[in-house]
Amino acid sequence: MSSGEIRGLPGFRDFFPEDFALRRHIFSAWRRVGARYGFTEYDGPPLEPLELYTRKSGDEIVGQLYEFADKGGRAVALRPEMTPTFARMMAARAGGLAKPVRWFSIPQLFRYERPQRGRLREHFQLNMDIVGETDPLADAEIIAAGIDALRELGLGSADIVVRISDRRLVGALLVAHGIGEVDHVAVFGALDRLEKEGEEGARARLAAAGVEATQATGLLEAMRLPLDALKAAHAGDRPVAEAAGRLSIVFGHLRAAGFDEFLRFDAGLVRGLAYYTGTVFEIWDRRDELRAICGGGRYDNLLLALGGVDLPALGFGMGDVVLAELLKDRGLVPSQLRRVDDYIICVSDAEREAALGLARALRDRGRHVLYDLRARGVGRQFKAAHQAGAARAIVLGPDELARGVVSLRDMASGDEREVAIGTLAGEAEEVR
């Protein structure tokens, strides 16, 4: 066997204790918010039939996947997203589930892409979906859940902004401006790059999609309008008015819930994925220094295409990589010190058996307890207690043991007092 260092694969992470603590912190916040909104957690296999993804996204997605033939000759892939698995699982149980269904998951996903800040070849992602409801209140509810999944981590309206639009509104605007005979998917793709490439880049892409210059000018001018002004400017166009009216209801629900300061109408937001059918949204950091933190929308036809179940649905995905970067930038990563409640210090090896019994009693009550695994001087044991971040030091010496007590030291204040060994475990429960 050759010697030398074996490094991890590019784009994949090692979760050292401090990294895992941040991951656990994020996941715990996500789960708390999911529970508050009445969502139930689920999961699926990390390996799926390749067809599940090509049916949704076309054969061009294969180049982005970790795909191979398994030992049974089946074409399979590590999951790059959760929605196809969700659709398959939903189809299997849809008939017996009360509607609307609220499910969430935190899967690990894999894509063979160029690693960069905010994007790796693997990441964890919060997926939240509502199935079986078409009312605009469901759209507002899923957006509110996404906002609260970030607020729970300490991010506020000064840190994040939610850009909201509607694919139906944009489609109606295209027709209203005479762009009805070209490929709308290609036009959506051009508009989706508007924020990143600017108006000049958007015009070039629109021209490539077959949109005339005068039509592009009218469309881009309309898309810069606030929602109410856009609706007023197209008051005589019923499809535009209906789509704008529905989106106004979504905004109204979110404002009633107290989220107004997070919201921004962005007609240019269409999301590049072709399966969205209605409301779409993305959450970005206010400084615009990172990739989108979250993205989602309504996909009323996808469950039928992937699972054979005709149910309206909407949801979002929120990745942990870019979110962790944002939390670090905002100083919102909690202290990663281990939490140790009690460090038991033995003056001599004669107290070891008593220390083990006391540790068992304290741990049975949920206390986090450490002690030295070898005989060392008291000074070195106190140093170890400091390094572990222990809240209390429990000192067992021959004199204390003979009297049935321990010396209890508060590591922050240095205060000491004696406590009967028989009552220490019960007292520990009170101070926890």
Short mmCIF file of C-alpha atoms in Angstrom, two decimals:
data_model
loop_
_atom_site.label_atom_id
_atom_site.label_comp_id
_atom_site.label_asym_id
_atom_site.label_seq_id
_atom_site.Cartn_x
_atom_site.Cartn_y
_atom_site.Cartn_z
CA MET A 1 0.00 0.00 0.00
CA SER A 2 1.40 3.41 -0.95
CA SER A 3 1.87 5.94 1.83
CA GLY A 4 0.95 9.63 1.83
CA GLU A 5 -2.01 11.90 2.35
CA ILE A 6 -5.37 11.01 0.80
CA ARG A 7 -7.39 14.16 0.31
CA GLY A 8 -11.15 14.54 0.08
CA LEU A 9 -12.81 15.08 -3.28
CA PRO A 10 -13.09 18.69 -4.57
CA GLY A 11 -16.44 20.27 -3.81
CA PHE A 12 -17.15 17.94 -0.86
CA ARG A 13 -16.90 18.93 2.80
CA ASP A 14 -15.46 17.47 5.96
CA PHE A 15 -17.60 18.50 8.91
CA PHE A 16 -15.19 19.02 11.78
CA PRO A 17 -16.89 19.54 15.16
CA GLU A 18 -17.21 23.32 14.76
CA ASP A 19 -18.56 22.90 11.21
CA PHE A 20 -20.99 20.23 12.31
CA ALA A 21 -22.17 22.51 15.12
CA LEU A 22 -23.09 25.18 12.56
CA ARG A 23 -24.83 22.57 10.39
CA ARG A 24 -26.79 21.34 13.41
CA HIS A 25 -27.66 24.93 14.32
CA ILE A 26 -29.09 25.57 10.84
CA PHE A 27 -30.97 22.26 10.69
CA SER A 28 -32.47 22.79 14.15
CA ALA A 29 -33.77 26.23 13.15
CA TRP A 30 -35.27 24.80 9.96
CA ARG A 31 -36.99 21.99 11.86
CA ARG A 32 -38.42 24.37 14.44
CA VAL A 33 -39.94 26.56 11.74
CA GLY A 34 -41.26 23.52 9.85
CA ALA A 35 -43.02 22.35 13.00
CA ARG A 36 -44.52 25.80 13.68
CA TYR A 37 -46.01 25.86 10.20
CA GLY A 38 -47.47 22.37 10.55
CA PHE A 39 -45.08 20.62 8.14
CA THR A 40 -44.15 16.94 8.55
CA GLU A 41 -40.59 15.78 7.83
CA TYR A 42 -39.82 13.06 5.29
CA ASP A 43 -36.82 11.75 3.39
CA GLY A 44 -36.05 9.54 0.41
CA PRO A 45 -33.12 7.58 -1.03
CA PRO A 46 -29.98 9.43 -2.20
CA LEU A 47 -29.82 7.14 -5.26
CA GLU A 48 -32.65 7.22 -7.81
CA PRO A 49 -33.33 6.00 -11.38
CA LEU A 50 -31.69 8.39 -13.85
CA GLU A 51 -34.98 8.66 -15.74
CA LEU A 52 -36.56 10.44 -12.77
CA TYR A 53 -34.33 13.45 -13.52
CA THR A 54 -34.17 13.31 -17.32
CA ARG A 55 -37.97 13.16 -17.50
CA LYS A 56 -38.17 16.40 -15.52
CA SER A 57 -35.18 18.31 -16.92
CA GLY A 58 -34.25 16.62 -20.20
CA ASP A 59 -31.14 14.69 -21.21
CA GLU A 60 -28.97 17.80 -20.91
CA ILE A 61 -29.03 17.47 -17.12
CA VAL A 62 -26.97 14.25 -17.30
CA GLY A 63 -23.75 16.25 -17.61
CA GLN A 64 -24.42 17.81 -14.19
CA LEU A 65 -25.11 14.55 -12.38
CA TYR A 66 -23.17 11.84 -10.61
CA GLU A 67 -24.68 9.10 -12.79
CA PHE A 68 -23.58 5.54 -13.54
CA ALA A 69 -24.85 2.03 -14.16
CA ASP A 70 -25.19 0.03 -10.95
CA LYS A 71 -24.26 -3.64 -10.61
CA GLY A 72 -27.68 -4.60 -11.88
CA GLY A 73 -27.15 -2.59 -15.06
CA ARG A 74 -29.66 0.10 -14.05
CA ALA A 75 -29.00 3.73 -15.00
CA VAL A 76 -28.98 5.58 -11.68
CA ALA A 77 -27.89 8.96 -10.28
CA LEU A 78 -27.18 10.56 -6.92
CA ARG A 79 -30.07 12.93 -6.33
CA PRO A 80 -29.33 16.49 -7.55
CA GLU A 81 -32.63 17.80 -6.17
CA MET A 82 -35.51 16.57 -4.03
CA THR A 83 -38.59 17.54 -6.05
CA PRO A 84 -38.62 14.44 -8.33
CA THR A 85 -38.32 12.13 -5.31
CA PHE A 86 -41.03 14.15 -3.57
CA ALA A 87 -43.30 13.78 -6.62
CA ARG A 88 -42.72 10.01 -6.75
CA MET A 89 -43.42 9.59 -3.05
CA MET A 90 -46.45 11.88 -3.16
CA ALA A 91 -47.93 9.86 -6.03
CA ALA A 92 -47.61 6.69 -3.97
CA ARG A 93 -49.67 8.11 -1.08
CA ALA A 94 -51.68 10.99 -2.55
CA GLY A 95 -55.06 9.23 -2.42
CA GLY A 96 -54.86 8.64 1.32
CA LEU A 97 -53.50 12.02 2.42
CA ALA A 98 -55.64 14.87 3.76
CA LYS A 99 -55.20 18.00 1.65
CA PRO A 100 -53.42 20.28 1.69
CA VAL A 101 -50.30 18.21 2.39
CA ARG A 102 -47.39 19.99 4.09
CA TRP A 103 -44.09 18.11 3.92
CA PHE A 104 -40.50 19.20 4.41
CA SER A 105 -37.12 17.51 4.16
CA ILE A 106 -33.41 18.31 4.56
CA PRO A 107 -31.72 16.06 1.99
CA GLN A 108 -28.09 16.01 0.91
CA LEU A 109 -27.91 16.72 -2.83
CA PHE A 110 -25.16 16.17 -5.40
CA ARG A 111 -24.29 17.98 -8.64
CA TYR A 112 -21.09 17.83 -10.67
CA GLU A 113 -20.49 21.57 -10.99
CA ARG A 114 -17.51 23.89 -10.68
CA PRO A 115 -17.04 24.62 -6.96
CA GLN A 116 -17.21 28.30 -6.04
CA ARG A 117 -18.28 30.45 -3.14
CA GLY A 118 -21.81 29.48 -2.18
CA ARG A 119 -21.86 26.42 -4.47
CA LEU A 120 -20.23 23.03 -3.97
CA ARG A 121 -20.73 19.59 -5.47
CA GLU A 122 -22.78 18.56 -2.48
CA HIS A 123 -25.01 20.51 -0.16
CA PHE A 124 -27.92 20.11 2.20
CA GLN A 125 -31.17 21.82 1.35
CA LEU A 126 -34.38 22.64 3.14
CA ASN A 127 -37.30 21.64 0.91
CA MET A 128 -40.80 22.73 1.93
CA ASP A 129 -43.84 21.94 -0.22
CA ILE A 130 -47.62 22.35 -0.02
CA VAL A 131 -49.73 20.06 -2.20
CA GLY A 132 -53.44 20.24 -3.02
CA GLU A 133 -54.20 23.96 -2.67
CA THR A 134 -54.54 26.67 -5.34
CA ASP A 135 -55.57 29.65 -3.17
CA PRO A 136 -53.09 32.57 -3.11
CA LEU A 137 -52.89 32.19 0.66
CA ALA A 138 -50.91 28.98 0.08
CA ASP A 139 -48.40 30.98 -1.99
CA ALA A 140 -48.09 33.52 0.81
CA GLU A 141 -47.75 30.74 3.39
CA ILE A 142 -44.81 29.06 1.66
CA ILE A 143 -43.03 32.40 1.19
CA ALA A 144 -43.63 33.27 4.86
CA ALA A 145 -42.15 29.93 5.91
CA GLY A 146 -39.03 30.66 3.84
CA ILE A 147 -38.63 34.07 5.47
CA ASP A 148 -39.09 32.63 8.95
CA ALA A 149 -36.56 29.86 8.25
CA LEU A 150 -34.03 32.70 7.95
CA ARG A 151 -35.41 34.93 10.70
CA GLU A 152 -35.02 31.99 13.07
CA LEU A 153 -31.27 32.20 12.43
CA GLY A 154 -31.13 35.91 13.25
CA LEU A 155 -31.46 37.37 9.74
CA GLY A 156 -33.81 40.33 9.36
CA SER A 157 -35.10 42.64 6.66
CA ALA A 158 -31.79 44.52 6.70
CA ASP A 159 -30.08 41.29 5.69
CA ILE A 160 -32.44 39.65 3.19
CA VAL A 161 -34.98 40.59 0.52
CA VAL A 162 -37.65 38.44 -1.12
CA ARG A 163 -38.08 39.06 -4.86
CA ILE A 164 -41.53 37.92 -6.02
CA SER A 165 -43.18 37.61 -9.42
CA ASP A 166 -45.59 35.32 -11.31
CA ARG A 167 -44.96 33.31 -14.47
CA ARG A 168 -48.59 33.89 -15.55
CA LEU A 169 -48.13 37.64 -15.26
CA VAL A 170 -44.95 37.60 -17.34
CA GLY A 171 -46.59 35.35 -19.93
CA ALA A 172 -49.55 37.73 -20.18
CA LEU A 173 -47.17 40.69 -20.56
CA LEU A 174 -45.43 38.97 -23.47
CA VAL A 175 -48.72 38.55 -25.30
CA ALA A 176 -49.78 42.11 -24.42
CA HIS A 177 -46.59 43.43 -26.07
CA GLY A 178 -47.03 41.34 -29.19
CA ILE A 179 -44.58 38.61 -28.24
CA GLY A 180 -46.96 35.73 -28.77
CA GLU A 181 -45.50 33.70 -31.59
CA VAL A 182 -42.00 33.04 -30.22
CA ASP A 183 -40.78 30.44 -27.76
CA HIS A 184 -41.83 31.79 -24.37
CA VAL A 185 -39.40 29.50 -22.57
CA ALA A 186 -36.50 31.14 -24.43
CA VAL A 187 -37.87 34.60 -23.57
CA PHE A 188 -38.23 33.59 -19.92
CA GLY A 189 -34.60 32.52 -19.99
CA ALA A 190 -33.56 35.91 -21.35
CA LEU A 191 -35.54 37.76 -18.68
CA ASP A 192 -34.13 35.51 -15.99
CA ARG A 193 -30.67 36.91 -16.82
CA LEU A 194 -31.84 40.54 -16.65
CA GLU A 195 -30.63 41.10 -13.09
CA LYS A 196 -27.21 39.60 -13.79
CA GLU A 197 -26.52 40.80 -17.35
CA GLY A 198 -28.39 44.11 -17.38
CA GLU A 199 -30.72 45.49 -20.04
CA GLU A 200 -28.17 45.26 -22.84
CA GLY A 201 -27.60 41.57 -22.21
CA ALA A 202 -31.35 40.97 -21.94
CA ARG A 203 -31.97 42.74 -25.25
CA ALA A 204 -29.38 40.57 -26.97
CA ARG A 205 -30.96 37.41 -25.60
CA LEU A 206 -34.47 38.59 -26.50
CA ALA A 207 -33.32 39.31 -30.04
CA ALA A 208 -31.84 35.83 -30.25
CA ALA A 209 -35.21 34.46 -29.13
CA GLY A 210 -36.96 36.27 -31.99
CA VAL A 211 -38.25 39.36 -30.15
CA GLU A 212 -38.19 42.59 -32.17
CA ALA A 213 -36.42 45.65 -30.75
CA THR A 214 -39.61 47.71 -30.29
CA GLN A 215 -41.33 44.81 -28.55
CA ALA A 216 -38.32 44.33 -26.26
CA THR A 217 -38.34 48.04 -25.37
CA GLY A 218 -42.02 48.00 -24.41
CA LEU A 219 -41.66 44.80 -22.43
CA LEU A 220 -38.61 45.95 -20.47
CA GLU A 221 -40.22 49.31 -19.70
CA ALA A 222 -43.32 47.52 -18.36
CA MET A 223 -41.25 45.18 -16.24
CA ARG A 224 -39.58 48.07 -14.44
CA LEU A 225 -42.95 49.34 -13.12
CA PRO A 226 -44.20 48.70 -9.56
CA LEU A 227 -46.97 46.13 -9.42
CA ASP A 228 -49.83 48.63 -8.99
CA ALA A 229 -48.49 50.82 -11.81
CA LEU A 230 -48.06 47.79 -14.04
CA LYS A 231 -51.65 46.77 -13.38
CA ALA A 232 -52.88 50.31 -14.12
CA ALA A 233 -50.84 50.55 -17.32
CA HIS A 234 -52.51 47.36 -18.62
CA ALA A 235 -55.97 47.98 -17.19
CA GLY A 236 -57.65 47.01 -20.46
CA ASP A 237 -55.81 43.70 -20.77
CA ARG A 238 -57.75 41.02 -18.90
CA PRO A 239 -55.01 38.34 -18.63
CA VAL A 240 -52.50 40.88 -17.28
CA ALA A 241 -55.08 42.32 -14.88
CA GLU A 242 -56.05 38.87 -13.56
CA ALA A 243 -52.46 37.74 -13.05
CA ALA A 244 -51.46 41.03 -11.43
CA GLY A 245 -54.56 40.90 -9.24
CA ARG A 246 -53.71 37.43 -7.99
CA LEU A 247 -50.14 38.45 -7.22
CA SER A 248 -51.45 41.52 -5.37
CA ILE A 249 -53.44 39.16 -3.14
CA VAL A 250 -50.26 37.23 -2.31
CA PHE A 251 -48.51 40.48 -1.38
CA GLY A 252 -51.53 41.52 0.68
CA HIS A 253 -51.49 38.30 2.71
CA LEU A 254 -47.76 38.68 3.39
CA ARG A 255 -48.18 42.30 4.45
CA ALA A 256 -51.03 41.32 6.77
CA ALA A 257 -48.69 38.78 8.36
CA GLY A 258 -46.09 41.50 8.99
CA PHE A 259 -43.55 40.69 6.25
CA ASP A 260 -43.89 43.89 4.17
CA GLU A 261 -40.33 45.10 4.87
CA PHE A 262 -38.91 41.89 3.34
CA LEU A 263 -40.82 42.08 0.03
CA ARG A 264 -39.98 43.37 -3.43
CA PHE A 265 -41.94 42.95 -6.65
CA ASP A 266 -39.60 41.97 -9.49
CA ALA A 267 -41.37 41.28 -12.79
CA GLY A 268 -38.05 40.17 -14.28
CA LEU A 269 -37.87 37.22 -11.92
CA VAL A 270 -39.16 34.18 -13.80
CA ARG A 271 -36.85 31.42 -12.46
CA GLY A 272 -35.05 29.44 -15.13
CA LEU A 273 -36.81 26.15 -14.44
CA ALA A 274 -39.49 25.52 -17.03
CA TYR A 275 -41.92 23.70 -14.73
CA TYR A 276 -43.04 26.75 -12.71
CA THR A 277 -46.62 27.75 -13.49
CA GLY A 278 -47.46 30.69 -11.21
CA THR A 279 -45.96 32.59 -8.30
CA VAL A 280 -42.15 32.47 -8.21
CA PHE A 281 -39.79 33.94 -5.63
CA GLU A 282 -36.17 34.09 -4.56
CA ILE A 283 -34.55 35.28 -1.33
CA TRP A 284 -31.29 37.23 -1.66
CA ASP A 285 -28.95 38.97 0.73
CA ARG A 286 -29.53 42.74 0.68
CA ARG A 287 -25.90 43.46 -0.24
CA ASP A 288 -26.18 41.23 -3.30
CA GLU A 289 -22.80 39.68 -2.54
CA LEU A 290 -23.88 36.02 -2.66
CA ARG A 291 -25.94 33.68 -4.75
CA ALA A 292 -29.67 33.33 -4.07
CA ILE A 293 -30.28 31.83 -0.63
CA CYS A 294 -33.65 30.34 -1.54
CA GLY A 295 -35.84 29.88 -4.60
CA GLY A 296 -39.19 28.38 -5.38
CA GLY A 297 -42.70 28.84 -6.60
CA ARG A 298 -45.85 27.15 -7.85
CA TYR A 299 -45.54 24.04 -10.07
CA ASP A 300 -49.09 22.83 -10.62
CA ASN A 301 -48.31 20.37 -13.45
CA LEU A 302 -45.14 18.70 -12.23
CA LEU A 303 -46.68 16.00 -10.01
CA LEU A 304 -48.75 14.84 -12.95
CA ALA A 305 -45.71 14.72 -15.25
CA LEU A 306 -43.49 12.88 -12.77
CA GLY A 307 -45.87 10.90 -10.61
CA GLY A 308 -49.12 10.67 -12.54
CA VAL A 309 -51.06 12.53 -9.84
CA ASP A 310 -52.87 15.70 -10.91
CA LEU A 311 -52.48 17.93 -7.86
CA PRO A 312 -51.46 21.59 -7.59
CA ALA A 313 -48.25 22.15 -5.65
CA LEU A 314 -45.75 24.78 -4.63
CA GLY A 315 -42.56 24.84 -2.63
CA PHE A 316 -38.99 26.05 -2.29
CA GLY A 317 -35.42 24.90 -1.77
CA MET A 318 -32.97 26.65 0.58
CA GLY A 319 -29.33 25.54 0.52
CA ASP A 320 -27.03 25.42 3.51
CA VAL A 321 -23.80 26.48 1.72
CA VAL A 322 -24.71 30.03 0.77
CA LEU A 323 -26.70 30.43 4.00
CA ALA A 324 -23.66 29.49 6.09
CA GLU A 325 -21.62 32.09 4.20
CA LEU A 326 -24.24 34.74 4.95
CA LEU A 327 -24.38 33.85 8.65
CA LYS A 328 -20.60 34.14 8.85
CA ASP A 329 -20.66 37.50 7.04
CA ARG A 330 -23.27 38.83 9.48
CA GLY A 331 -21.56 37.49 12.61
CA LEU A 332 -24.47 35.14 13.35
CA VAL A 333 -22.52 31.92 13.84
CA PRO A 334 -22.98 30.86 17.48
CA SER A 335 -20.05 30.00 19.72
CA GLN A 336 -18.83 26.51 18.94
CA LEU A 337 -17.47 25.74 22.43
CA ARG A 338 -18.58 22.41 23.78
CA ARG A 339 -21.13 22.73 26.55
CA VAL A 340 -19.95 20.81 29.61
CA ASP A 341 -21.98 21.13 32.77
CA ASP A 342 -19.75 19.35 35.28
CA TYR A 343 -16.08 18.35 35.40
CA ILE A 344 -15.33 15.89 38.20
CA ILE A 345 -11.88 16.30 39.73
CA CYS A 346 -10.33 13.54 41.86
CA VAL A 347 -7.65 14.58 44.36
CA SER A 348 -6.26 11.04 44.28
CA ASP A 349 -6.99 7.78 42.53
CA ALA A 350 -8.80 6.54 45.64
CA GLU A 351 -11.84 8.67 44.73
CA ARG A 352 -12.16 7.21 41.21
CA GLU A 353 -14.97 4.74 41.98
CA ALA A 354 -17.04 7.39 43.73
CA ALA A 355 -16.45 9.75 40.80
CA LEU A 356 -17.71 7.16 38.32
CA GLY A 357 -20.87 6.58 40.31
CA LEU A 358 -21.49 10.33 40.62
CA ALA A 359 -20.91 10.82 36.89
CA ARG A 360 -23.47 8.13 36.10
CA ALA A 361 -26.06 9.75 38.38
CA LEU A 362 -25.51 13.20 36.84
CA ARG A 363 -25.59 11.90 33.26
CA ASP A 364 -28.83 10.06 33.99
CA ARG A 365 -30.32 13.48 34.71
CA GLY A 366 -29.14 14.89 31.40
CA ARG A 367 -26.00 16.65 32.64
CA HIS A 368 -22.96 16.84 30.37
CA VAL A 369 -20.15 15.39 32.51
CA LEU A 370 -16.42 14.91 31.95
CA TYR A 371 -13.53 13.66 34.06
CA ASP A 372 -9.90 12.78 33.41
CA LEU A 373 -9.25 9.35 31.96
CA ARG A 374 -5.88 9.08 33.69
CA ALA A 375 -4.51 10.09 37.08
CA ARG A 376 -3.25 13.69 36.96
CA GLY A 377 -2.62 16.48 39.40
CA VAL A 378 -5.49 18.66 40.58
CA GLY A 379 -4.06 21.72 38.81
CA ARG A 380 -3.96 19.96 35.46
CA GLN A 381 -7.52 18.71 35.98
CA PHE A 382 -8.74 22.25 36.66
CA LYS A 383 -6.96 23.41 33.49
CA ALA A 384 -8.75 20.66 31.55
CA ALA A 385 -12.07 21.80 33.05
CA HIS A 386 -11.40 25.37 31.83
CA GLN A 387 -10.45 24.14 28.36
CA ALA A 388 -13.65 22.08 28.16
CA GLY A 389 -15.75 25.13 29.06
CA ALA A 390 -17.22 23.45 32.12
CA ALA A 391 -19.75 25.39 34.14
CA ARG A 392 -18.87 23.67 37.42
CA ALA A 393 -15.99 21.70 38.89
CA ILE A 394 -16.90 18.96 41.35
CA VAL A 395 -13.90 18.16 43.57
CA LEU A 396 -13.70 14.79 45.31
CA GLY A 397 -10.94 14.41 47.91
CA PRO A 398 -10.37 11.91 50.73
CA ASP A 399 -11.58 14.30 53.43
CA GLU A 400 -14.73 15.25 51.46
CA LEU A 401 -15.45 11.64 50.61
CA ALA A 402 -15.14 10.62 54.28
CA ARG A 403 -17.75 13.25 55.16
CA GLY A 404 -20.01 12.37 52.21
CA VAL A 405 -19.66 15.75 50.49
CA VAL A 406 -18.02 17.32 47.46
CA SER A 407 -16.54 20.76 46.91
CA LEU A 408 -18.52 22.52 44.19
CA ARG A 409 -16.78 25.37 42.33
CA ASP A 410 -18.49 27.76 39.91
CA MET A 411 -15.95 28.05 37.11
CA ALA A 412 -17.06 31.54 36.10
CA SER A 413 -17.10 33.23 39.51
CA GLY A 414 -14.72 30.96 41.42
CA ASP A 415 -17.22 30.62 44.29
CA GLU A 416 -17.01 27.35 46.19
CA ARG A 417 -19.33 25.51 48.56
CA GLU A 418 -19.77 22.04 49.93
CA VAL A 419 -22.73 19.89 48.88
CA ALA A 420 -23.75 16.46 50.13
CA ILE A 421 -23.05 13.79 47.50
CA GLY A 422 -26.49 12.30 48.03
CA THR A 423 -28.23 15.56 47.11
CA LEU A 424 -25.86 16.76 44.38
CA ALA A 425 -27.63 15.00 41.51
CA GLY A 426 -30.99 16.42 42.54
CA GLU A 427 -29.52 19.89 42.95
CA ALA A 428 -27.94 19.60 39.52
CA GLU A 429 -31.37 19.08 38.07
CA GLU A 430 -32.57 22.33 39.67
CA VAL A 431 -29.72 24.51 38.36
CA ARG A 432 -29.77 23.15 34.81
#
